[in-house]
C-alpha cells in the first residue's frame, strides 16, 4: 500500500480508549482504506463497550493548536468531524475550517453530528447544537445524522418530526438538506424497511435511485436453497443520501444484521466515507463503499467486551509476506526464495562438483557425464518455455518465452562443439541414455507447468537460471581472492566458468529477477500460493543438487 | 483478518495529531499486525513532522479512569507504554499496572522509555525518570531504550556511559538489565556498525546470536550484480536484546537506510513488539518481527510533511475485494461472480429457449438440436474434470473430480434414453457433427485448464454447474406462482425441469458453491487474479447463452 500513504485523511473527534469508536475507530478505518490517518482530539472519554463513564474536554485553544499543526504540515484530502463536545470547541473547530475555506484549501468535510452514543450517553452539550448547525454545517460536503439526530435537527418550537419509514427518511433528508444547504445522509439503522419499500419509493419519486448491497438479486435462487429461514431476514437497512446540487437521492439497501457489535458504527461510516473522498471517489460512490465497509465490519465482528462490541475494522485487509522492492533490496522475492532454501541452495551452489571444477581437478569423465545429461535436460528446459508460451496471455510474454527457446537452441550448438573438445560426438550425445536424475528434474519442471499456471512454471525454471549464475559468480569471486583455491589459468573448465559469470548469462539472470519481482507486485500471492511457489523452487534446487550428485557418480 | 481481532493490544502513551507517532502510530501498527488496538492517552501533543509545539497533560485521575475502563472490559494480551510525560502520570500508570499484576492479570508490558522525540523535544519531565525506573520497569517484560536513553539510564553521579559501538551496546544492555531486572533491547539507530562487528561480537561472547534481516547472505551474488555501489551501503543497523533469564543476547542486524522518514520509529517498534507478544510469539521472535516491520516501514515510506516524515505503517497489508462468508451471505464469492456477470447471467438463465421450455411450447427439433449438442458438450465437460484431477494436489480433490466424471458418464446413459424418447438413436447422437457453439464453449473450458491452474479451471466449469441449477429453480419457482406462465402438467420437458430443480442436482450445486468459497478463504486471490477468474466465469456464461442461441437456430 505504498502509494496509498499519500491519501491524507483527518478526523476531528473524541477519543475512545477501548478502541471501538472515536478517533480510534477512525484511524483503523482510514488504515483499512489505505489512507494516511491524522487525528485532532477534541475530548477524551473514559468509556468501553458498556458505556461512557467520563469526559475530559480538551482546552479549546489546544484543539486549535493541534489543528494548525496538522494543516500546516500534512496534505489532507478529506476530513471527518465526530464528537465536538461543546459550543466553544465546536466554534473553534469551525473557525479554523473557515480559515482554510477562505484560503481555498478546505478538503471535503463529512460531519457526523455525534449527539448520543450507541450506549445512550450524551456526547454533545445542548448549547453546541446551534453552533453545529450555524457554523459547522455550512462548511461541510455531507452530514450523516441517524434517525434521532435527524429528528432533533428538524425539530422546531412548533413542530416535531418523527421518522418511522423510508418515506419519512426521504422527506426528512430533503428538508434537512434545504435547511443546511448541504448533502445529507440519513442513516436508517433505527428504521425497519423492506424490499417492497424500495419499490414504493422509486415509484413515488423519479429522482430516487436504489443501490442494493450484499442483497440477493434476481437469478440468485441457487444461493438461497436449503438456507435456514431465520438467516434470510427479509428486513433490510437503508441509508438515504440526498444531494442538493442534483436534487436527487440514492437509497443504499443491505440486509439487516442482528448484532451487538455496533459500538462506533456512526464513527466508522463517516470515516469510511471520508476515506472514499480522500481516494477521489464521488460522494455517491464514497457513501456506497463506506456503507458496505461498515456492513461487513458488523457482519464479521467477533464479540469483544461485555456490552455493544466494536466492529471488525480489518475485515478487508490481508497481511502480505514479502515487502515491496526497496533501494537496499530491489529483489525481495528472489531474496525470499533463496533465504528460505538456504541449506539446499548452498549445497547446490557450493557442490563438490563445482569446487573440483573451480580447482580444475574435476575428472574428465565426470564432466562428460554431466554435459551429456545436460544436453537431455536442455530439451526439457526448452520444452518448459514452450509450455510457458502456451500458458501466457500477452504477446510480450509469448515473445519472452520463445526468445529463451531460441537461446537454448543456440546453446545446443555451442554445447555440441564444446562436447567435441571433450571427445564426445553429436551422435554419442544424442544416443546417451537419460539418467534418472535428469528425468526427475526435467519431468518435475514439466509437471509443475501442467499442474499449475504460468507463475508456478516460472518458479520451476528459476532455480536453474539463477543457480548457474550464482555458481559462475561464486567461482569468479573466489578466483579473484589472493592465493585462491580457484584456478583459472590452464583450467580445462575455464570457458564454462567464464560463460556463466559473464555478462551474457548474467543479463539473462537479471531479466529473470526483474520478471518475478514484477509478477509479485502485479499479482501478490496469498500465503498458500506463496508456499506452493516456494515449494517448487526448493524442490528444483534439490533436483539441481541431485544433478551434480549424478555427475559425481553418487547417483546414475 | 477476522480471528485476529481477538488479539487485544493496549498502548498507554501520548497523542500525535499528525499521525506519525504516539498512539496514532501504535494503533496503525496494531492494525497492520491484525491486533485489536486500544489506547489510553496520557498527554496530548500539538506536533507535526517538524517538531512538538505544545503538550497538554491529561489529568492523572482521568488517565486512571481510562485504564480501568479498558482493563474492565477488553481482553488485553500485550501492553506498550510510550510517553508517560510526568512523575504523577507515570506513578498512576504504574499503580494500575501493579494492581493488575497483583491480581495475576498483567499482560506482557513493553516499555519504550520515551524521553526525547526524534525532533529533539523533551517528552519526559526529569522527575518522571526515577518513577519510570523504580515503579514502571519492575512491571515490564522488556524496555526499549535508544542510545541516548540507555546512556541516561546508566548514568550515575560518579560516572558517565558512552555508547559508540556494538560492543558498547552489549555491555550497556547487560548492565541495564542487571540494574532493572528486565529484558533490555538497546536500539542502535544512532550507532554505526558493520558485518565485521557482528563477527567480532560472536567471537568474543559465546552467548550472542546474530539474526540477519534483509541483509545479503552468502550465495546471493546474483542479487548484487550491476548494482549502484551507493545502494550497497556496507553500514548496518543493529538492535541488541539481552534477556536476563537466559543470560544471552540476540543482535538483530539490517541494512542502514538513509531516510528522513523516521518520525515515530521508537513508538512503532515497541508497538510492533507488543503486537508480536499479543500474537503469542516469544520475545526473541516478537523483536525480530517488530524490527523488520519497522525497517520496511522506513524503507517504503513516501515523504509526508516538511520535516522527519512518518513511516509507512501499511507496507505489509493488502485490501481484499471479497468479504468473508457471513450468516446473511454464506456464498460471498458466488454472489460476487453472479453480481458482476449480471446482464449476461440473466440472458443465460432467462433465455428464450428456457422460457419456451417452461411454457412447454419449445419446438421439438430445437430441443433435439440442443440435446444432441449437449451430448458432445458433456464429453468436453467430463474431460475438463479429468484435467482438473491431473491438476489437483490431494486425493480428496482427485476423488471429487473423478466423482463428477462418473456422474457425467451416468448422465450420458440417462441422456441416451431421454434422447430415445425424442426419437434420437444412440448412433445418431454419436454421428451428429459438433456445432461451432459447442466447440467454442468446450474448447474454451479445456483451454482455461491448459493455460491456468486448478482454480482457473474450476471457474470455467462453474457457469454450467450453477446456471442449470438456477434455470431449474427459476422455472420451478415461477411454476408455483398463481396463473403461472410455466406449465408443468403435460409439458414434454417436465422431467428436464424436475431434474435440474431437484435435490440431486441442487446438492451438486451446493457442493460446488462450498468448494469455491473454501478455495477463496484458503487462497484469497490478488485483484489481478480475481479479475482473471471473473473473466473466465463471464466468458463461460456468455458461451452458455450462445449454446441456447445455437439451439434456437440463431447460430449453427
PDB file of C-alpha atoms in Angstrom, chain A residues 1-2 5 15-20 23-24 27-28 31-41 44-56 58-59 62 65-66 69-70 72-74 214-223 225 227 231 255-257 279 289 293 295-296 299-300 302 304-307 310-320 323-324 326-331 334-335 338-339 342 345-346 349-350 390-393 449-454 466 469-470 473-474 477 506 509-510 513 522-524 526 528-529, chain B residues 1-2 5 15-20 23-24 27-28 31-41 44-56 58-59 62 65-66 69-70 72-74 214-223 225 227 231 255-257 279 289 293 295-296 299-300 302 304-307 310-320 323-324 326-331 334-335 338-339 342 345-346 349-350 390-393 449-454 466 469-470 473-474 477 506 509-510 513 522-524 526 528-529:
ATOM      1  CA  UNK A   1       0.000   0.000   0.000  1.00  0.00           C
ATOM      2  CA  UNK A   2       2.905   2.343  -0.589  1.00  0.00           C
ATOM      3  CA  UNK A   5       0.034   6.647   2.037  1.00  0.00           C
ATOM      4  CA  UNK A  15     -11.022   9.528  21.941  1.00  0.00           C
ATOM      5  CA  UNK A  16     -12.391   6.116  22.958  1.00  0.00           C
ATOM      6  CA  UNK A  17      -9.675   4.275  24.914  1.00  0.00           C
ATOM      7  CA  UNK A  18     -11.439   0.932  24.410  1.00  0.00           C
ATOM      8  CA  UNK A  19     -10.725   1.360  20.685  1.00  0.00           C
ATOM      9  CA  UNK A  20     -14.140   0.836  19.091  1.00  0.00           C
ATOM     10  CA  UNK A  23     -10.569   8.673  16.635  1.00  0.00           C
ATOM     11  CA  UNK A  24      -9.509   5.069  17.306  1.00  0.00           C
ATOM     12  CA  UNK A  27      -7.767   5.691  12.377  1.00  0.00           C
ATOM     13  CA  UNK A  28      -8.491   1.974  11.932  1.00  0.00           C
ATOM     14  CA  UNK A  31      -5.832   2.405   7.597  1.00  0.00           C
ATOM     15  CA  UNK A  32      -8.192  -0.259   6.217  1.00  0.00           C
ATOM     16  CA  UNK A  33      -8.794   2.040   3.220  1.00  0.00           C
ATOM     17  CA  UNK A  34      -5.076   2.644   2.674  1.00  0.00           C
ATOM     18  CA  UNK A  35      -5.310   6.279   3.797  1.00  0.00           C
ATOM     19  CA  UNK A  36      -2.779   8.132   5.934  1.00  0.00           C
ATOM     20  CA  UNK A  37      -4.637   8.987   9.139  1.00  0.00           C
ATOM     21  CA  UNK A  38      -4.242  12.129  11.242  1.00  0.00           C
ATOM     22  CA  UNK A  39      -6.400  12.900  14.277  1.00  0.00           C
ATOM     23  CA  UNK A  40      -7.159  16.020  16.268  1.00  0.00           C
ATOM     24  CA  UNK A  41      -8.664  15.202  19.652  1.00  0.00           C
ATOM     25  CA  UNK A  44     -11.152  12.326  25.904  1.00  0.00           C
ATOM     26  CA  UNK A  45     -13.729   9.856  27.106  1.00  0.00           C
ATOM     27  CA  UNK A  46     -13.351   7.114  29.664  1.00  0.00           C
ATOM     28  CA  UNK A  47     -15.579   4.522  28.044  1.00  0.00           C
ATOM     29  CA  UNK A  48     -15.798   0.936  26.972  1.00  0.00           C
ATOM     30  CA  UNK A  49     -18.387  -1.264  25.272  1.00  0.00           C
ATOM     31  CA  UNK A  50     -20.746  -0.925  28.234  1.00  0.00           C
ATOM     32  CA  UNK A  51     -20.928   2.854  28.289  1.00  0.00           C
ATOM     33  CA  UNK A  52     -19.284   6.238  28.794  1.00  0.00           C
ATOM     34  CA  UNK A  53     -18.114   6.940  32.333  1.00  0.00           C
ATOM     35  CA  UNK A  54     -16.459  10.312  31.981  1.00  0.00           C
ATOM     36  CA  UNK A  55     -15.391  13.006  29.564  1.00  0.00           C
ATOM     37  CA  UNK A  56     -12.377  15.292  29.742  1.00  0.00           C
ATOM     38  CA  UNK A  58      -9.556  19.385  25.751  1.00  0.00           C
ATOM     39  CA  UNK A  59      -8.886  23.122  26.207  1.00  0.00           C
ATOM     40  CA  UNK A  62      -5.229  23.293  22.390  1.00  0.00           C
ATOM     41  CA  UNK A  65      -3.143  24.254  18.171  1.00  0.00           C
ATOM     42  CA  UNK A  66      -3.468  20.596  17.110  1.00  0.00           C
ATOM     43  CA  UNK A  69      -0.011  21.656  13.375  1.00  0.00           C
ATOM     44  CA  UNK A  70      -1.800  19.189  11.111  1.00  0.00           C
ATOM     45  CA  UNK A  72       0.495  23.389   8.364  1.00  0.00           C
ATOM     46  CA  UNK A  73       2.290  20.187   7.510  1.00  0.00           C
ATOM     47  CA  UNK A  74       0.144  17.298   6.266  1.00  0.00           C
ATOM     48  CA  UNK A 214     -24.973  -7.662  -0.470  1.00  0.00           C
ATOM     49  CA  UNK A 215     -28.661  -8.382  -1.078  1.00  0.00           C
ATOM     50  CA  UNK A 216     -29.950 -11.252  -3.165  1.00  0.00           C
ATOM     51  CA  UNK A 217     -30.939 -10.106  -6.596  1.00  0.00           C
ATOM     52  CA  UNK A 218     -32.936 -11.926  -9.269  1.00  0.00           C
ATOM     53  CA  UNK A 219     -31.386 -15.133 -10.656  1.00  0.00           C
ATOM     54  CA  UNK A 220     -29.692 -15.941  -7.361  1.00  0.00           C
ATOM     55  CA  UNK A 221     -32.068 -18.713  -6.277  1.00  0.00           C
ATOM     56  CA  UNK A 222     -29.243 -21.256  -6.007  1.00  0.00           C
ATOM     57  CA  UNK A 223     -27.710 -19.206  -3.200  1.00  0.00           C
ATOM     58  CA  UNK A 225     -31.648 -23.227  -1.362  1.00  0.00           C
ATOM     59  CA  UNK A 227     -30.901 -21.980   3.953  1.00  0.00           C
ATOM     60  CA  UNK A 231     -30.922 -16.320   8.221  1.00  0.00           C
ATOM     61  CA  UNK A 255     -29.535  -6.967   4.839  1.00  0.00           C
ATOM     62  CA  UNK A 256     -30.359  -6.159   8.450  1.00  0.00           C
ATOM     63  CA  UNK A 257     -27.977  -7.995  10.759  1.00  0.00           C
ATOM     64  CA  UNK A 279      -9.314   8.344  -2.597  1.00  0.00           C
ATOM     65  CA  UNK A 289     -18.122   1.989  -0.299  1.00  0.00           C
ATOM     66  CA  UNK A 293     -17.414  -1.443   4.641  1.00  0.00           C
ATOM     67  CA  UNK A 295     -21.917  -3.524   6.978  1.00  0.00           C
ATOM     68  CA  UNK A 296     -19.144  -6.119   6.737  1.00  0.00           C
ATOM     69  CA  UNK A 299     -21.269  -8.823   9.968  1.00  0.00           C
ATOM     70  CA  UNK A 300     -17.769 -10.234  10.560  1.00  0.00           C
ATOM     71  CA  UNK A 302     -16.153 -11.184  16.900  1.00  0.00           C
ATOM     72  CA  UNK A 304     -15.239  -8.051  22.237  1.00  0.00           C
ATOM     73  CA  UNK A 305     -16.183  -6.588  25.632  1.00  0.00           C
ATOM     74  CA  UNK A 306     -19.299  -7.081  27.727  1.00  0.00           C
ATOM     75  CA  UNK A 307     -21.610  -4.584  26.027  1.00  0.00           C
ATOM     76  CA  UNK A 310     -16.696  -2.880  18.258  1.00  0.00           C
ATOM     77  CA  UNK A 311     -16.862  -3.593  14.529  1.00  0.00           C
ATOM     78  CA  UNK A 312     -14.211  -5.672  12.795  1.00  0.00           C
ATOM     79  CA  UNK A 313     -12.339  -2.829  11.114  1.00  0.00           C
ATOM     80  CA  UNK A 314      -9.852  -5.175   9.460  1.00  0.00           C
ATOM     81  CA  UNK A 315     -12.259  -7.401   7.538  1.00  0.00           C
ATOM     82  CA  UNK A 316     -10.954  -6.242   4.182  1.00  0.00           C
ATOM     83  CA  UNK A 317      -7.214  -6.418   4.817  1.00  0.00           C
ATOM     84  CA  UNK A 318      -4.721  -9.239   4.447  1.00  0.00           C
ATOM     85  CA  UNK A 319      -1.097  -9.282   5.527  1.00  0.00           C
ATOM     86  CA  UNK A 320       1.496  -9.792   2.837  1.00  0.00           C
ATOM     87  CA  UNK A 323       7.738  -6.492   1.214  1.00  0.00           C
ATOM     88  CA  UNK A 324       7.861  -4.245  -1.844  1.00  0.00           C
ATOM     89  CA  UNK A 326      13.363  -1.007  -1.772  1.00  0.00           C
ATOM     90  CA  UNK A 327      16.659   0.654  -2.744  1.00  0.00           C
ATOM     91  CA  UNK A 328      18.606  -1.649  -0.414  1.00  0.00           C
ATOM     92  CA  UNK A 329      16.692  -4.712  -1.624  1.00  0.00           C
ATOM     93  CA  UNK A 330      15.339  -4.382  -5.162  1.00  0.00           C
ATOM     94  CA  UNK A 331      14.765  -8.171  -5.427  1.00  0.00           C
ATOM     95  CA  UNK A 334      14.335 -13.683  -5.080  1.00  0.00           C
ATOM     96  CA  UNK A 335      15.829 -12.802  -1.671  1.00  0.00           C
ATOM     97  CA  UNK A 338      16.947 -18.069  -1.673  1.00  0.00           C
ATOM     98  CA  UNK A 339      16.785 -17.224   2.069  1.00  0.00           C
ATOM     99  CA  UNK A 342      19.256 -21.787   2.494  1.00  0.00           C
ATOM    100  CA  UNK A 345      20.775 -23.671  -2.123  1.00  0.00           C
ATOM    101  CA  UNK A 346      24.246 -23.641  -0.576  1.00  0.00           C
ATOM    102  CA  UNK A 349      25.974 -23.671  -5.430  1.00  0.00           C
ATOM    103  CA  UNK A 350      28.979 -24.900  -3.436  1.00  0.00           C
ATOM    104  CA  UNK A 390       1.195 -21.716 -24.253  1.00  0.00           C
ATOM    105  CA  UNK A 391       0.205 -20.550 -20.767  1.00  0.00           C
ATOM    106  CA  UNK A 392       0.916 -16.880 -21.437  1.00  0.00           C
ATOM    107  CA  UNK A 393      -1.714 -14.199 -22.051  1.00  0.00           C
ATOM    108  CA  UNK A 449       3.632 -26.405 -15.694  1.00  0.00           C
ATOM    109  CA  UNK A 450       0.929 -28.977 -16.401  1.00  0.00           C
ATOM    110  CA  UNK A 451      -0.407 -28.839 -12.870  1.00  0.00           C
ATOM    111  CA  UNK A 452      -0.105 -25.119 -12.208  1.00  0.00           C
ATOM    112  CA  UNK A 453      -0.288 -21.819 -14.015  1.00  0.00           C
ATOM    113  CA  UNK A 454       2.427 -19.744 -15.695  1.00  0.00           C
ATOM    114  CA  UNK A 466      19.597 -18.317 -11.031  1.00  0.00           C
ATOM    115  CA  UNK A 469      24.516 -17.593 -12.493  1.00  0.00           C
ATOM    116  CA  UNK A 470      25.348 -17.869  -8.796  1.00  0.00           C
ATOM    117  CA  UNK A 473      29.833 -15.584  -9.863  1.00  0.00           C
ATOM    118  CA  UNK A 474      30.934 -17.547  -6.823  1.00  0.00           C
ATOM    119  CA  UNK A 477      34.730 -14.040  -6.967  1.00  0.00           C
ATOM    120  CA  UNK A 506      24.188 -12.542 -16.035  1.00  0.00           C
ATOM    121  CA  UNK A 509      19.611 -13.707 -14.805  1.00  0.00           C
ATOM    122  CA  UNK A 510      18.693 -10.056 -14.281  1.00  0.00           C
ATOM    123  CA  UNK A 513      14.882 -11.497 -11.493  1.00  0.00           C
ATOM    124  CA  UNK A 522       1.210  -7.318 -10.112  1.00  0.00           C
ATOM    125  CA  UNK A 523      -0.313 -10.403  -8.503  1.00  0.00           C
ATOM    126  CA  UNK A 524       0.720 -10.663  -4.847  1.00  0.00           C
ATOM    127  CA  UNK A 526      -1.766 -15.410  -0.778  1.00  0.00           C
ATOM    128  CA  UNK A 528      -0.997 -20.555   0.498  1.00  0.00           C
ATOM    129  CA  UNK A 529       0.040 -19.768  -3.064  1.00  0.00           C
TER     130      UNK A 529
ATOM    131  CA  UNK B   1      -8.440 -10.935   9.454  1.00  0.00           C
ATOM    132  CA  UNK B   2     -11.490 -11.975  11.424  1.00  0.00           C
ATOM    133  CA  UNK B   5      -9.448  -9.269  16.158  1.00  0.00           C
ATOM    134  CA  UNK B  15      -1.212  11.567  21.097  1.00  0.00           C
ATOM    135  CA  UNK B  16       0.407  12.901  17.902  1.00  0.00           C
ATOM    136  CA  UNK B  17      -2.300  14.643  15.844  1.00  0.00           C
ATOM    137  CA  UNK B  18      -0.143  14.493  12.697  1.00  0.00           C
ATOM    138  CA  UNK B  19      -0.441  10.714  12.898  1.00  0.00           C
ATOM    139  CA  UNK B  20       3.157   9.546  12.716  1.00  0.00           C
ATOM    140  CA  UNK B  23      -0.942   6.290  19.994  1.00  0.00           C
ATOM    141  CA  UNK B  24      -1.676   7.014  16.318  1.00  0.00           C
ATOM    142  CA  UNK B  27      -2.892   1.908  16.542  1.00  0.00           C
ATOM    143  CA  UNK B  28      -1.707   1.746  12.924  1.00  0.00           C
ATOM    144  CA  UNK B  31      -3.877  -2.880  12.868  1.00  0.00           C
ATOM    145  CA  UNK B  32      -1.088  -3.865  10.469  1.00  0.00           C
ATOM    146  CA  UNK B  33      -0.408  -6.885  12.698  1.00  0.00           C
ATOM    147  CA  UNK B  34      -4.078  -7.881  12.850  1.00  0.00           C
ATOM    148  CA  UNK B  35      -4.379  -6.923  16.524  1.00  0.00           C
ATOM    149  CA  UNK B  36      -7.336  -5.180  18.148  1.00  0.00           C
ATOM    150  CA  UNK B  37      -5.966  -1.834  19.321  1.00  0.00           C
ATOM    151  CA  UNK B  38      -6.959   0.064  22.481  1.00  0.00           C
ATOM    152  CA  UNK B  39      -5.256   3.274  23.609  1.00  0.00           C
ATOM    153  CA  UNK B  40      -5.094   5.182  26.863  1.00  0.00           C
ATOM    154  CA  UNK B  41      -3.916   8.749  26.363  1.00  0.00           C
ATOM    155  CA  UNK B  44      -1.853  15.383  24.037  1.00  0.00           C
ATOM    156  CA  UNK B  45       0.821  16.975  21.930  1.00  0.00           C
ATOM    157  CA  UNK B  46       0.445  19.610  19.277  1.00  0.00           C
ATOM    158  CA  UNK B  47       3.119  18.391  16.892  1.00  0.00           C
ATOM    159  CA  UNK B  48       3.876  17.528  13.310  1.00  0.00           C
ATOM    160  CA  UNK B  49       6.879  16.236  11.374  1.00  0.00           C
ATOM    161  CA  UNK B  50       8.805  19.440  12.088  1.00  0.00           C
ATOM    162  CA  UNK B  51       8.542  19.292  15.870  1.00  0.00           C
ATOM    163  CA  UNK B  52       6.491  19.468  19.050  1.00  0.00           C
ATOM    164  CA  UNK B  53       4.845  22.814  19.729  1.00  0.00           C
ATOM    165  CA  UNK B  54       2.906  22.103  22.888  1.00  0.00           C
ATOM    166  CA  UNK B  55       1.826  19.437  25.346  1.00  0.00           C
ATOM    167  CA  UNK B  56      -1.434  19.166  27.264  1.00  0.00           C
ATOM    168  CA  UNK B  58      -4.205  14.680  30.840  1.00  0.00           C
ATOM    169  CA  UNK B  59      -5.338  14.872  34.500  1.00  0.00           C
ATOM    170  CA  UNK B  62      -8.523  10.659  34.091  1.00  0.00           C
ATOM    171  CA  UNK B  65     -10.196   6.188  34.645  1.00  0.00           C
ATOM    172  CA  UNK B  66      -9.327   5.360  31.013  1.00  0.00           C
ATOM    173  CA  UNK B  69     -12.425   1.200  31.529  1.00  0.00           C
ATOM    174  CA  UNK B  70     -10.110  -0.704  29.190  1.00  0.00           C
ATOM    175  CA  UNK B  72     -12.525  -3.902  32.993  1.00  0.00           C
ATOM    176  CA  UNK B  73     -13.845  -4.791  29.566  1.00  0.00           C
ATOM    177  CA  UNK B  74     -11.265  -5.634  26.904  1.00  0.00           C
ATOM    178  CA  UNK B 214      17.075  -8.271   4.832  1.00  0.00           C
ATOM    179  CA  UNK B 215      20.846  -8.446   4.523  1.00  0.00           C
ATOM    180  CA  UNK B 216      22.697 -10.223   1.754  1.00  0.00           C
ATOM    181  CA  UNK B 217      23.939 -13.576   2.873  1.00  0.00           C
ATOM    182  CA  UNK B 218      26.410 -15.925   1.203  1.00  0.00           C
ATOM    183  CA  UNK B 219      25.384 -17.311  -2.205  1.00  0.00           C
ATOM    184  CA  UNK B 220      23.423 -14.202  -3.091  1.00  0.00           C
ATOM    185  CA  UNK B 221      25.956 -12.721  -5.520  1.00  0.00           C
ATOM    186  CA  UNK B 222      23.422 -12.623  -8.366  1.00  0.00           C
ATOM    187  CA  UNK B 223      21.357 -10.096  -6.399  1.00  0.00           C
ATOM    188  CA  UNK B 225      25.478  -7.652  -9.850  1.00  0.00           C
ATOM    189  CA  UNK B 227      24.015  -2.526  -8.517  1.00  0.00           C
ATOM    190  CA  UNK B 231      22.921   1.415  -2.700  1.00  0.00           C
ATOM    191  CA  UNK B 255      20.904  -2.551   6.253  1.00  0.00           C
ATOM    192  CA  UNK B 256      21.190   1.086   7.292  1.00  0.00           C
ATOM    193  CA  UNK B 257      18.799   3.220   5.271  1.00  0.00           C
ATOM    194  CA  UNK B 279       0.081 -12.928  18.806  1.00  0.00           C
ATOM    195  CA  UNK B 289       9.219  -9.332  13.611  1.00  0.00           C
ATOM    196  CA  UNK B 293       8.324  -4.338  10.311  1.00  0.00           C
ATOM    197  CA  UNK B 295      12.727  -1.427   8.863  1.00  0.00           C
ATOM    198  CA  UNK B 296      10.309  -1.838   5.962  1.00  0.00           C
ATOM    199  CA  UNK B 299      12.329   1.734   3.648  1.00  0.00           C
ATOM    200  CA  UNK B 300       8.968   2.014   1.850  1.00  0.00           C
ATOM    201  CA  UNK B 302       6.739   8.159   0.949  1.00  0.00           C
ATOM    202  CA  UNK B 304       4.875  13.212   4.155  1.00  0.00           C
ATOM    203  CA  UNK B 305       5.257  16.607   5.852  1.00  0.00           C
ATOM    204  CA  UNK B 306       8.129  19.057   5.787  1.00  0.00           C
ATOM    205  CA  UNK B 307      10.333  17.503   8.490  1.00  0.00           C
ATOM    206  CA  UNK B 310       6.204   9.172   9.323  1.00  0.00           C
ATOM    207  CA  UNK B 311       6.884   5.522   8.481  1.00  0.00           C
ATOM    208  CA  UNK B 312       4.677   3.602   6.060  1.00  0.00           C
ATOM    209  CA  UNK B 313       2.712   1.580   8.589  1.00  0.00           C
ATOM    210  CA  UNK B 314       0.720  -0.210   5.910  1.00  0.00           C
ATOM    211  CA  UNK B 315       3.580  -1.738   3.907  1.00  0.00           C
ATOM    212  CA  UNK B 316       2.528  -5.274   4.774  1.00  0.00           C
ATOM    213  CA  UNK B 317      -1.216  -5.051   4.201  1.00  0.00           C
ATOM    214  CA  UNK B 318      -3.316  -5.576   1.097  1.00  0.00           C
ATOM    215  CA  UNK B 319      -7.018  -4.904   0.662  1.00  0.00           C
ATOM    216  CA  UNK B 320      -9.225  -7.842  -0.245  1.00  0.00           C
ATOM    217  CA  UNK B 323     -15.585 -10.295   2.255  1.00  0.00           C
ATOM    218  CA  UNK B 324     -15.581 -13.470   4.349  1.00  0.00           C
ATOM    219  CA  UNK B 326     -21.380 -14.155   6.914  1.00  0.00           C
ATOM    220  CA  UNK B 327     -24.697 -15.590   8.151  1.00  0.00           C
ATOM    221  CA  UNK B 328     -26.634 -13.369   5.728  1.00  0.00           C
ATOM    222  CA  UNK B 329     -24.258 -14.199   2.880  1.00  0.00           C
ATOM    223  CA  UNK B 330     -22.541 -17.583   3.209  1.00  0.00           C
ATOM    224  CA  UNK B 331     -21.554 -17.583  -0.503  1.00  0.00           C
ATOM    225  CA  UNK B 334     -20.556 -16.912  -5.900  1.00  0.00           C
ATOM    226  CA  UNK B 335     -22.525 -13.744  -5.082  1.00  0.00           C
ATOM    227  CA  UNK B 338     -23.055 -13.580 -10.423  1.00  0.00           C
ATOM    228  CA  UNK B 339     -23.420  -9.900  -9.410  1.00  0.00           C
ATOM    229  CA  UNK B 342     -25.404  -9.506 -14.216  1.00  0.00           C
ATOM    230  CA  UNK B 345     -26.150 -14.183 -16.441  1.00  0.00           C
ATOM    231  CA  UNK B 346     -29.782 -13.033 -16.740  1.00  0.00           C
ATOM    232  CA  UNK B 349     -30.904 -18.047 -17.145  1.00  0.00           C
ATOM    233  CA  UNK B 350     -33.970 -16.345 -18.625  1.00  0.00           C
ATOM    234  CA  UNK B 390      -4.457 -34.035 -13.130  1.00  0.00           C
ATOM    235  CA  UNK B 391      -4.021 -30.515 -11.729  1.00  0.00           C
ATOM    236  CA  UNK B 392      -5.043 -31.452  -8.171  1.00  0.00           C
ATOM    237  CA  UNK B 393      -2.671 -31.900  -5.247  1.00  0.00           C
ATOM    238  CA  UNK B 449      -7.366 -25.572 -17.739  1.00  0.00           C
ATOM    239  CA  UNK B 450      -4.327 -25.835 -20.004  1.00  0.00           C
ATOM    240  CA  UNK B 451      -3.437 -22.180 -19.582  1.00  0.00           C
ATOM    241  CA  UNK B 452      -4.216 -21.760 -15.887  1.00  0.00           C
ATOM    242  CA  UNK B 453      -4.184 -23.694 -12.660  1.00  0.00           C
ATOM    243  CA  UNK B 454      -6.892 -25.763 -10.980  1.00  0.00           C
ATOM    244  CA  UNK B 466     -24.530 -23.160 -11.329  1.00  0.00           C
ATOM    245  CA  UNK B 469     -29.318 -25.217 -11.229  1.00  0.00           C
ATOM    246  CA  UNK B 470     -30.520 -21.627 -11.444  1.00  0.00           C
ATOM    247  CA  UNK B 473     -35.073 -23.299  -9.715  1.00  0.00           C
ATOM    248  CA  UNK B 474     -36.311 -20.296 -11.666  1.00  0.00           C
ATOM    249  CA  UNK B 477     -40.408 -21.050  -8.606  1.00  0.00           C
ATOM    250  CA  UNK B 506     -29.127 -28.969  -6.328  1.00  0.00           C
ATOM    251  CA  UNK B 509     -24.628 -27.181  -6.905  1.00  0.00           C
ATOM    252  CA  UNK B 510     -24.168 -26.727  -3.163  1.00  0.00           C
ATOM    253  CA  UNK B 513     -20.587 -23.465  -4.045  1.00  0.00           C
ATOM    254  CA  UNK B 522      -7.717 -20.798   1.739  1.00  0.00           C
ATOM    255  CA  UNK B 523      -6.085 -18.858  -1.092  1.00  0.00           C
ATOM    256  CA  UNK B 524      -7.507 -15.337  -1.317  1.00  0.00           C
ATOM    257  CA  UNK B 526      -4.979 -10.774  -5.579  1.00  0.00           C
ATOM    258  CA  UNK B 528      -5.320  -9.299 -10.711  1.00  0.00           C
ATOM    259  CA  UNK B 529      -6.025 -12.985 -10.200  1.00  0.00           C
TER     260      UNK B 529
END
